Structures are given as C-alpha cells and as structure tokens.
JSON list of C-alpha atoms in Angstrom, two decimals:
[
{"chain": "A", "resi": 1, "resn": "MET", "atom": "CA", "xyz": [-13.93, 39.21, 6.01]},
{"chain": "A", "resi": 2, "resn": "GLU", "atom": "CA", "xyz": [-14.51, 36.65, 8.53]},
{"chain": "A", "resi": 3, "resn": "TRP", "atom": "CA", "xyz": [-12.20, 33.97, 7.15]},
{"chain": "A", "resi": 4, "resn": "MET", "atom": "CA", "xyz": [-9.33, 34.91, 9.25]},
{"chain": "A", "resi": 5, "resn": "ALA", "atom": "CA", "xyz": [-9.58, 35.39, 12.91]},
{"chain": "A", "resi": 6, "resn": "TRP", "atom": "CA", "xyz": [-8.25, 38.88, 13.75]},
{"chain": "A", "resi": 7, "resn": "THR", "atom": "CA", "xyz": [-7.55, 38.95, 17.33]},
{"chain": "A", "resi": 8, "resn": "VAL", "atom": "CA", "xyz": [-6.11, 41.45, 19.90]},
{"chain": "A", "resi": 9, "resn": "PRO", "atom": "CA", "xyz": [-2.83, 38.88, 20.11]},
{"chain": "A", "resi": 10, "resn": "THR", "atom": "CA", "xyz": [-2.70, 38.33, 16.24]},
{"chain": "A", "resi": 11, "resn": "ALA", "atom": "CA", "xyz": [-2.54, 42.21, 15.80]},
{"chain": "A", "resi": 12, "resn": "ILE", "atom": "CA", "xyz": [0.35, 42.39, 18.45]},
{"chain": "A", "resi": 13, "resn": "PHE", "atom": "CA", "xyz": [1.88, 39.85, 17.06]},
{"chain": "A", "resi": 14, "resn": "PHE", "atom": "CA", "xyz": [1.94, 41.25, 13.38]},
{"chain": "A", "resi": 15, "resn": "CYS", "atom": "CA", "xyz": [2.74, 45.05, 14.78]},
{"chain": "A", "resi": 16, "resn": "VAL", "atom": "CA", "xyz": [5.62, 43.85, 16.73]},
{"chain": "A", "resi": 17, "resn": "ILE", "atom": "CA", "xyz": [7.29, 41.83, 13.47]},
{"chain": "A", "resi": 18, "resn": "ALA", "atom": "CA", "xyz": [6.63, 45.00, 11.51]},
{"chain": "A", "resi": 19, "resn": "SER", "atom": "CA", "xyz": [8.25, 47.06, 14.11]},
{"chain": "A", "resi": 20, "resn": "LEU", "atom": "CA", "xyz": [11.46, 44.84, 14.54]},
{"chain": "A", "resi": 21, "resn": "LEU", "atom": "CA", "xyz": [11.64, 45.14, 10.48]},
{"chain": "A", "resi": 22, "resn": "ILE", "atom": "CA", "xyz": [10.98, 48.85, 10.92]},
{"chain": "A", "resi": 23, "resn": "VAL", "atom": "CA", "xyz": [14.00, 49.24, 13.57]},
{"chain": "A", "resi": 24, "resn": "PHE", "atom": "CA", "xyz": [16.63, 46.71, 11.89]},
{"chain": "A", "resi": 25, "resn": "THR", "atom": "CA", "xyz": [16.26, 48.69, 8.99]},
{"chain": "A", "resi": 26, "resn": "VAL", "atom": "CA", "xyz": [17.28, 51.83, 10.19]},
{"chain": "A", "resi": 27, "resn": "LEU", "atom": "CA", "xyz": [19.91, 50.51, 12.68]},
{"chain": "A", "resi": 28, "resn": "ALA", "atom": "CA", "xyz": [20.94, 48.72, 9.13]},
{"chain": "A", "resi": 29, "resn": "ILE", "atom": "CA", "xyz": [21.19, 52.28, 7.41]},
{"chain": "A", "resi": 30, "resn": "LYS", "atom": "CA", "xyz": [22.35, 54.12, 10.33]},
{"chain": "A", "resi": 31, "resn": "PHE", "atom": "CA", "xyz": [24.77, 51.72, 11.77]},
{"chain": "A", "resi": 32, "resn": "PRO", "atom": "CA", "xyz": [26.37, 49.51, 8.83]},
{"chain": "A", "resi": 33, "resn": "GLU", "atom": "CA", "xyz": [27.50, 46.36, 10.14]},
{"chain": "A", "resi": 34, "resn": "THR", "atom": "CA", "xyz": [30.27, 44.20, 9.30]},
{"chain": "A", "resi": 35, "resn": "PRO", "atom": "CA", "xyz": [29.25, 40.11, 8.73]},
{"chain": "A", "resi": 36, "resn": "ARG", "atom": "CA", "xyz": [30.71, 38.10, 11.99]},
{"chain": "A", "resi": 37, "resn": "ILE", "atom": "CA", "xyz": [31.42, 34.37, 12.35]},
{"chain": "A", "resi": 38, "resn": "GLY", "atom": "CA", "xyz": [29.73, 32.73, 15.27]},
{"chain": "A", "resi": 39, "resn": "VAL", "atom": "CA", "xyz": [29.38, 29.42, 16.60]},
{"chain": "A", "resi": 40, "resn": "LEU", "atom": "CA", "xyz": [27.46, 28.23, 13.22]},
{"chain": "A", "resi": 41, "resn": "ARG", "atom": "CA", "xyz": [30.70, 29.06, 11.30]},
{"chain": "A", "resi": 42, "resn": "ILE", "atom": "CA", "xyz": [28.56, 31.66, 8.54]},
{"chain": "A", "resi": 43, "resn": "GLU", "atom": "CA", "xyz": [28.88, 35.20, 8.42]},
{"chain": "A", "resi": 44, "resn": "THR", "atom": "CA", "xyz": [25.64, 36.70, 9.96]},
{"chain": "A", "resi": 45, "resn": "THR", "atom": "CA", "xyz": [24.53, 40.31, 10.47]},
{"chain": "A", "resi": 46, "resn": "ARG", "atom": "CA", "xyz": [21.47, 41.36, 12.72]},
{"chain": "A", "resi": 47, "resn": "GLY", "atom": "CA", "xyz": [19.16, 40.76, 10.04]},
{"chain": "A", "resi": 48, "resn": "ASP", "atom": "CA", "xyz": [20.24, 37.20, 9.56]},
{"chain": "A", "resi": 49, "resn": "ARG", "atom": "CA", "xyz": [20.35, 36.92, 13.46]},
{"chain": "A", "resi": 50, "resn": "LEU", "atom": "CA", "xyz": [16.93, 38.08, 13.53]},
{"chain": "A", "resi": 51, "resn": "PHE", "atom": "CA", "xyz": [15.57, 36.09, 10.87]},
{"chain": "A", "resi": 52, "resn": "ILE", "atom": "CA", "xyz": [17.25, 32.87, 12.97]},
{"chain": "A", "resi": 53, "resn": "THR", "atom": "CA", "xyz": [15.44, 33.94, 15.71]},
{"chain": "A", "resi": 54, "resn": "LEU", "atom": "CA", "xyz": [11.98, 34.32, 14.55]},
{"chain": "A", "resi": 55, "resn": "LEU", "atom": "CA", "xyz": [12.39, 31.07, 12.63]},
{"chain": "A", "resi": 56, "resn": "GLY", "atom": "CA", "xyz": [13.58, 29.52, 15.91]},
{"chain": "A", "resi": 57, "resn": "SER", "atom": "CA", "xyz": [10.84, 30.95, 18.02]},
{"chain": "A", "resi": 58, "resn": "ALA", "atom": "CA", "xyz": [8.11, 29.83, 15.85]},
{"chain": "A", "resi": 59, "resn": "PHE", "atom": "CA", "xyz": [9.60, 26.04, 15.99]},
{"chain": "A", "resi": 60, "resn": "ILE", "atom": "CA", "xyz": [10.03, 26.70, 19.86]},
{"chain": "A", "resi": 61, "resn": "ASN", "atom": "CA", "xyz": [6.14, 27.73, 20.05]},
{"chain": "A", "resi": 62, "resn": "LEU", "atom": "CA", "xyz": [5.14, 24.89, 17.91]},
{"chain": "A", "resi": 63, "resn": "ALA", "atom": "CA", "xyz": [7.14, 22.32, 19.76]},
{"chain": "A", "resi": 64, "resn": "TRP", "atom": "CA", "xyz": [5.81, 23.90, 23.22]},
{"chain": "A", "resi": 65, "resn": "LEU", "atom": "CA", "xyz": [1.99, 23.82, 21.76]},
{"chain": "A", "resi": 66, "resn": "GLY", "atom": "CA", "xyz": [2.44, 19.73, 21.02]},
{"chain": "A", "resi": 67, "resn": "LEU", "atom": "CA", "xyz": [4.63, 18.33, 23.55]},
{"chain": "A", "resi": 68, "resn": "VAL", "atom": "CA", "xyz": [4.53, 20.69, 26.64]},
{"chain": "A", "resi": 69, "resn": "SER", "atom": "CA", "xyz": [1.54, 20.92, 28.87]},
{"chain": "A", "resi": 70, "resn": "ALA", "atom": "CA", "xyz": [2.50, 24.37, 30.52]},
{"chain": "A", "resi": 71, "resn": "SER", "atom": "CA", "xyz": [0.82, 27.62, 29.52]},
{"chain": "A", "resi": 72, "resn": "GLN", "atom": "CA", "xyz": [1.85, 28.86, 25.93]},
{"chain": "A", "resi": 73, "resn": "PRO", "atom": "CA", "xyz": [3.17, 32.58, 27.74]},
{"chain": "A", "resi": 74, "resn": "TYR", "atom": "CA", "xyz": [5.73, 30.45, 29.37]},
{"chain": "A", "resi": 75, "resn": "ALA", "atom": "CA", "xyz": [7.09, 29.53, 25.65]},
{"chain": "A", "resi": 76, "resn": "LEU", "atom": "CA", "xyz": [7.64, 33.14, 25.46]},
{"chain": "A", "resi": 77, "resn": "ILE", "atom": "CA", "xyz": [10.22, 33.11, 28.00]},
{"chain": "A", "resi": 78, "resn": "VAL", "atom": "CA", "xyz": [12.02, 30.42, 25.91]},
{"chain": "A", "resi": 79, "resn": "CYS", "atom": "CA", "xyz": [11.98, 32.65, 22.92]},
{"chain": "A", "resi": 80, "resn": "LEU", "atom": "CA", "xyz": [13.56, 35.45, 24.97]},
{"chain": "A", "resi": 81, "resn": "ILE", "atom": "CA", "xyz": [16.60, 33.40, 26.40]},
{"chain": "A", "resi": 82, "resn": "TYR", "atom": "CA", "xyz": [16.89, 31.90, 22.87]},
{"chain": "A", "resi": 83, "resn": "ALA", "atom": "CA", "xyz": [17.08, 35.21, 21.32]},
{"chain": "A", "resi": 84, "resn": "VAL", "atom": "CA", "xyz": [19.40, 36.28, 23.55]},
{"chain": "A", "resi": 85, "resn": "ALA", "atom": "CA", "xyz": [21.81, 33.31, 22.82]},
{"chain": "A", "resi": 86, "resn": "VAL", "atom": "CA", "xyz": [21.42, 33.57, 19.31]},
{"chain": "A", "resi": 87, "resn": "PHE", "atom": "CA", "xyz": [22.12, 37.37, 19.12]},
{"chain": "A", "resi": 88, "resn": "ARG", "atom": "CA", "xyz": [25.53, 36.63, 21.28]},
{"chain": "A", "resi": 89, "resn": "TRP", "atom": "CA", "xyz": [26.74, 34.01, 19.85]},
{"chain": "A", "resi": 90, "resn": "VAL", "atom": "CA", "xyz": [25.58, 33.24, 16.23]}
]
C-alpha cells in the first residue's frame, strides 16, 4: 500500500477527527441539546458547529499554505481561535 503517504501527523489527524466524532456522539446521547440561533441566524447544534469548525479550519489551512509564508503550525493557532469563536457565537 504505497499509494498514500501514511505518516504520523496523518494518523494523528484522523485519530483526532474520529475521537471528536465519538465524543460529540456521546455528548448528544448523554446531554441532548436544543438547537440555538447564533450570528448566522440559523439553528445549530454542537454537531453543526463542529462541522462548520472543521470545514472552516480546512479552508484556513489551505489559505495559509497558499498565502502565508509562516510555518504551518501557526495555522493551528488560528484554527483554534476560529473554533472557539464558532462554538461561542454561531
């Protein structure tokens, strides 16, 4: 199976995503949530906000690679700030 570069960072990435999905599933079962309306003026749940965060983080990282000459780990800081903002206000 040499068609894909499975490196340690790639494995960590997929493990984190899988862990997030498991944690959010358990939270949804254990603590049901009613949707809330944030700055986007749409009803969102924790899972919706997680999806918005993951999608936005992907775009932040792509933009970082193309537009910023700083090291990629700094994009993680931007993504974490973005995630906090999404979970707080969306």
